[in-house]
Amino acid sequence: MKIVATYNIKGGVGKTAAAVNLSHLAARDGLRVLLADLDPQAAASYLFRVRPRVKGGGTALIRGSAVLDRAVKGTDFAGLDLLPADFTFRNLDLILDATKKPTERLARLLRPLTTSYDVVFLDCPPGISLLSEAVLHAADLVLAPIIPTTLSVRTLDQLTEFIRGLDGHKPAVLAFCSMTDRRKRLHKEITQRLPAERDDVAAAAIPALSVVEQMAVRRSPVTAFAPRSAAARAYAALWDEVRARLF
Ligand SMILES: Nc1ncnc2c1ncn2[C@@H]1O[C@H](COP(=O)(O)OP(=O)(O)OP(=O)(O)O)[C@@H](O)[C@H]1O
Ligand SMILES: [Mg+2]
């Protein structure tokens, strides 16, 4: 079982969109997939039409895997399950902090799922917190969307530095250019240059396209409702690279 976290310190960069589309593509490839929505905003749960509620909330979830088993719901897509978010997940930092080894907690919680799933996607809230550390400790691969600007490249370097400084397990990092605006010269330039210069940046980039925003209206991955769109093809190319790094 491989664990992929869509993570960035920055908000609104396309983490949830990537988690939702890649988990759909992974399931379509015949893999057994779980998408865990760790963000109290519950955007991934909303997009998969699953009610954002976990009985007992974050406290019960972090305490034991029996709660995790019960909380997991099916989606409209074969092979794709979802652990919905819950509003109490806004306190996950505090809840983790009250456990013995907070940064190892999430990895331990997910371990029993090994026999049930081939890939687990963790859709993370923005920020850098104890939860982020627990996520980084659990993940095999951190998939980090970056908006192709100079500042976002700095954010990627900060993330890489942060991971390098972690004790014990360190996930691999794969960044990708997200919401690339073809009309902006700097976007185009960075989107071409970064993958050529760095092997931690995917060759595939996700363009800024209104069909991606339509996901919230359709409540479905763009790879499902518009599989031949440029956006869906971009996510498919990204998934090919992610899968190649995982397996
Ligand atoms: N490639 C894209 N083109 C156009 N709009 C996009 C694209 N990717 C994401 N969006 C839109 O941008 C907004 C933020 O995207 P998303 O929710 O995926 O980001 P996020 O990093 O998960 O945000 P948060 O940090 O709040 O969790 C959403 O409204 C989404 O529909
Ligand atoms: Mg999100």
XYZ file of C-alpha atoms and ligand atoms in Angstrom:
279
model
C 0.000 0.000 0.000
C 1.350 3.380 -1.027
C 0.406 6.635 0.676
C 0.308 9.848 -1.354
C -0.304 13.174 0.377
C -1.416 16.206 -1.608
C 0.202 18.855 0.484
C 1.446 22.412 0.351
C 1.898 25.029 3.048
C -0.086 27.328 0.766
C -3.851 27.241 0.431
C -5.908 27.242 -2.753
C -3.193 25.804 -5.009
C -5.007 22.699 -6.313
C -4.313 20.056 -3.631
C -7.908 18.848 -3.438
C -8.404 18.949 -7.202
C -5.324 16.747 -7.629
C -6.340 14.312 -4.862
C -9.849 13.945 -6.292
C -8.801 13.428 -9.926
C -5.804 11.216 -9.227
C -7.753 8.980 -6.856
C -10.402 8.587 -9.563
C -7.749 7.739 -12.179
C -6.037 5.282 -9.832
C -9.335 3.470 -9.237
C -10.002 3.445 -12.972
C -6.652 1.677 -13.392
C -8.054 -1.109 -11.212
C -6.239 -0.130 -8.018
C -8.071 -0.257 -4.691
C -8.070 3.375 -3.576
C -8.935 5.270 -0.416
C -9.087 9.051 -0.370
C -8.848 10.410 3.176
C -10.187 13.937 3.485
C -8.207 15.420 6.363
C -9.394 18.990 5.772
C -12.298 20.283 7.910
C -13.341 22.350 4.856
C -14.381 18.918 3.477
C -14.007 19.881 -0.193
C -13.012 16.363 -1.311
C -15.965 14.867 0.586
C -18.269 17.388 -1.087
C -16.911 16.628 -4.558
C -17.566 12.906 -4.021
C -21.036 13.574 -2.581
C -20.205 12.088 0.806
C -21.597 13.695 3.940
C -18.725 15.171 5.962
C -19.239 13.384 9.228
C -17.219 10.916 11.269
C -19.008 9.446 14.265
C -17.123 10.517 17.371
C -15.183 13.078 15.313
C -11.439 13.470 15.103
C -10.852 12.278 18.662
C -12.451 8.876 18.054
C -10.755 8.558 14.679
C -7.249 9.209 15.955
C -7.818 6.818 18.853
C -8.444 3.655 16.854
C -8.718 1.925 13.504
C -12.174 0.445 14.253
C -13.591 3.964 13.946
C -11.667 4.450 10.714
C -13.177 1.250 9.243
C -16.694 2.365 10.105
C -16.194 5.917 8.855
C -15.037 4.902 5.357
C -17.761 5.287 2.735
C -18.086 4.085 -0.844
C -18.235 6.597 -3.721
C -20.031 6.470 -7.078
C -16.833 4.966 -8.524
C -15.838 1.295 -8.338
C -12.716 0.720 -6.284
C -12.727 4.200 -4.759
C -13.596 4.712 -1.094
C -13.581 7.931 0.878
C -12.866 8.751 4.476
C -14.981 11.880 4.891
C -13.769 14.925 6.727
C -15.497 16.079 9.879
C -15.732 19.608 11.228
C -13.852 18.435 14.350
C -10.809 17.846 12.119
C -10.075 21.526 12.697
C -8.773 20.301 16.067
C -6.642 17.445 14.706
C -3.496 19.215 15.899
C -4.712 19.313 19.485
C -6.058 15.772 19.268
C -2.731 14.484 17.954
C -0.832 16.474 20.550
C -2.677 14.586 23.289
C -1.403 11.218 21.990
C 1.883 9.550 22.889
C 3.782 9.769 19.607
C 1.779 12.360 17.671
C 3.878 12.382 14.500
C 3.692 8.569 14.186
C -0.009 8.351 14.965
C -1.413 8.719 11.446
C 1.023 6.179 9.964
C 0.004 3.675 12.670
C -3.672 4.353 12.094
C -3.350 3.657 8.368
C -1.181 0.538 8.699
C -4.077 -1.967 9.073
C -5.456 -0.790 5.703
C -2.545 -2.452 3.872
C -4.610 -5.506 2.967
C -7.594 -3.449 1.753
C -6.030 -0.726 -0.415
C -3.275 -0.302 -2.987
C -3.127 3.493 -2.703
C -4.276 5.930 -0.039
C -4.482 9.618 -0.914
C -4.365 12.068 1.983
C -5.949 15.400 1.082
C -4.387 17.800 3.577
C -5.417 21.218 4.782
C -2.946 24.022 4.031
C -0.482 25.073 6.695
C 2.399 23.613 8.587
C 1.436 21.951 11.823
C 1.650 18.789 13.856
C -0.863 17.232 11.453
C 1.456 18.098 8.543
C 4.305 16.348 10.348
C 2.126 13.295 10.947
C 1.159 13.314 7.263
C 4.774 13.614 6.111
C 5.716 10.770 8.440
C 2.992 8.534 6.970
C 3.428 9.410 3.281
C 5.536 7.609 0.691
C 5.126 10.530 -1.685
C 4.210 14.156 -1.132
C 2.523 15.570 -4.185
C 2.850 19.343 -3.968
C 0.988 21.639 -6.364
C 2.851 24.883 -6.983
C 1.626 27.944 -8.821
C 4.419 28.716 -11.285
C 5.728 31.946 -9.755
C 9.055 32.754 -8.169
C 7.582 32.782 -4.654
C 6.026 29.344 -5.060
C 9.377 27.902 -6.013
C 10.632 29.229 -2.682
C 7.717 27.479 -0.965
C 8.817 24.218 -2.587
C 12.355 24.733 -1.317
C 10.991 25.401 2.176
C 8.963 22.185 2.021
C 11.980 20.193 0.871
C 14.083 21.691 3.668
C 11.394 20.918 6.220
C 11.243 17.282 5.094
C 15.023 16.988 5.141
C 14.971 18.091 8.780
C 12.443 15.456 9.879
C 13.519 12.581 12.104
C 13.109 9.061 10.784
C 10.951 8.424 7.738
C 11.144 10.991 4.942
C 8.703 10.928 2.036
C 9.734 11.540 -1.561
C 8.543 14.860 -2.995
C 7.016 15.430 -6.389
C 5.861 18.949 -7.143
C 3.853 19.919 -10.201
C 2.892 23.231 -11.733
C -0.748 23.898 -10.949
C -3.195 26.405 -12.430
C -0.707 27.324 -15.120
C -2.010 30.328 -17.030
C -0.793 30.090 -20.635
C -1.399 33.804 -21.158
C 1.178 34.699 -18.496
C 4.743 34.735 -19.763
C 6.237 33.951 -16.332
C 3.882 30.992 -15.813
C 4.815 29.554 -19.199
C 8.502 30.078 -18.626
C 8.553 28.501 -15.132
C 6.289 25.609 -16.194
C 8.782 24.710 -18.927
C 11.964 25.377 -16.990
C 11.280 23.745 -13.593
C 10.716 20.131 -14.756
C 13.809 20.407 -16.977
C 15.941 21.654 -14.076
C 14.667 19.601 -11.154
C 13.767 15.949 -10.870
C 11.363 16.724 -8.007
C 9.068 18.600 -10.404
C 6.761 16.589 -12.674
C 6.858 17.147 -16.417
C 3.048 17.190 -16.391
C 1.443 20.503 -15.438
C -2.214 21.264 -14.745
C -3.418 24.284 -16.713
C -5.864 26.789 -15.233
C -9.135 25.822 -16.895
C -12.698 26.605 -15.942
C -13.689 22.956 -16.434
C -11.717 22.186 -13.250
C -13.845 24.696 -11.338
C -16.908 22.943 -12.785
C -16.107 19.991 -10.527
C -17.851 21.818 -7.688
C -21.003 22.181 -9.793
C -20.965 18.626 -11.166
C -19.706 17.204 -7.865
C -17.512 14.793 -9.768
C -13.861 14.522 -10.852
C -13.180 16.235 -14.183
C -11.561 12.960 -15.258
C -15.045 11.410 -14.919
C -17.397 14.038 -16.376
C -15.075 15.413 -19.099
C -12.535 12.622 -19.696
C -11.398 14.012 -23.055
C -10.897 17.594 -21.835
C -7.423 19.122 -21.724
C -7.715 19.199 -17.921
C -8.470 15.475 -17.678
C -5.593 14.680 -20.031
C -3.253 16.775 -17.881
C -4.326 14.882 -14.739
C -3.841 11.580 -16.604
C -0.288 12.596 -17.528
C 0.382 13.579 -13.913
C -1.044 10.286 -12.654
C 1.257 8.365 -15.046
C 4.253 10.080 -13.450
C 2.986 9.592 -9.896
C 2.243 5.898 -10.527
C 5.707 5.400 -12.021
C 7.268 6.849 -8.846
C 5.094 4.729 -6.551
C 5.228 1.257 -8.077
N -6.414 23.747 -12.772
C -7.341 24.554 -12.287
N -7.947 25.459 -13.083
C -8.910 26.286 -12.592
N -9.340 26.272 -11.333
C -8.776 25.392 -10.497
C -7.758 24.482 -10.919
N -7.398 23.719 -9.854
C -8.154 24.112 -8.832
N -8.988 25.113 -9.209
C -9.971 25.831 -8.383
O -9.271 26.611 -7.435
C -9.852 26.494 -6.149
C -8.840 25.882 -5.184
O -8.528 24.565 -5.628
P -8.378 23.380 -4.593
O -9.540 23.350 -3.668
O -8.062 22.155 -5.351
O -7.084 23.910 -3.829
P -6.531 23.451 -2.401
O -5.055 23.624 -2.480
O -7.041 22.109 -2.052
O -7.179 24.553 -1.441
P -7.215 24.513 0.176
O -5.829 24.926 0.602
O -8.260 25.501 0.532
O -7.527 23.109 0.572
C -11.101 25.663 -6.328
O -12.191 26.502 -6.513
C -10.827 24.874 -7.602
O -12.004 24.575 -8.284
Mg -8.052 21.445 -0.364
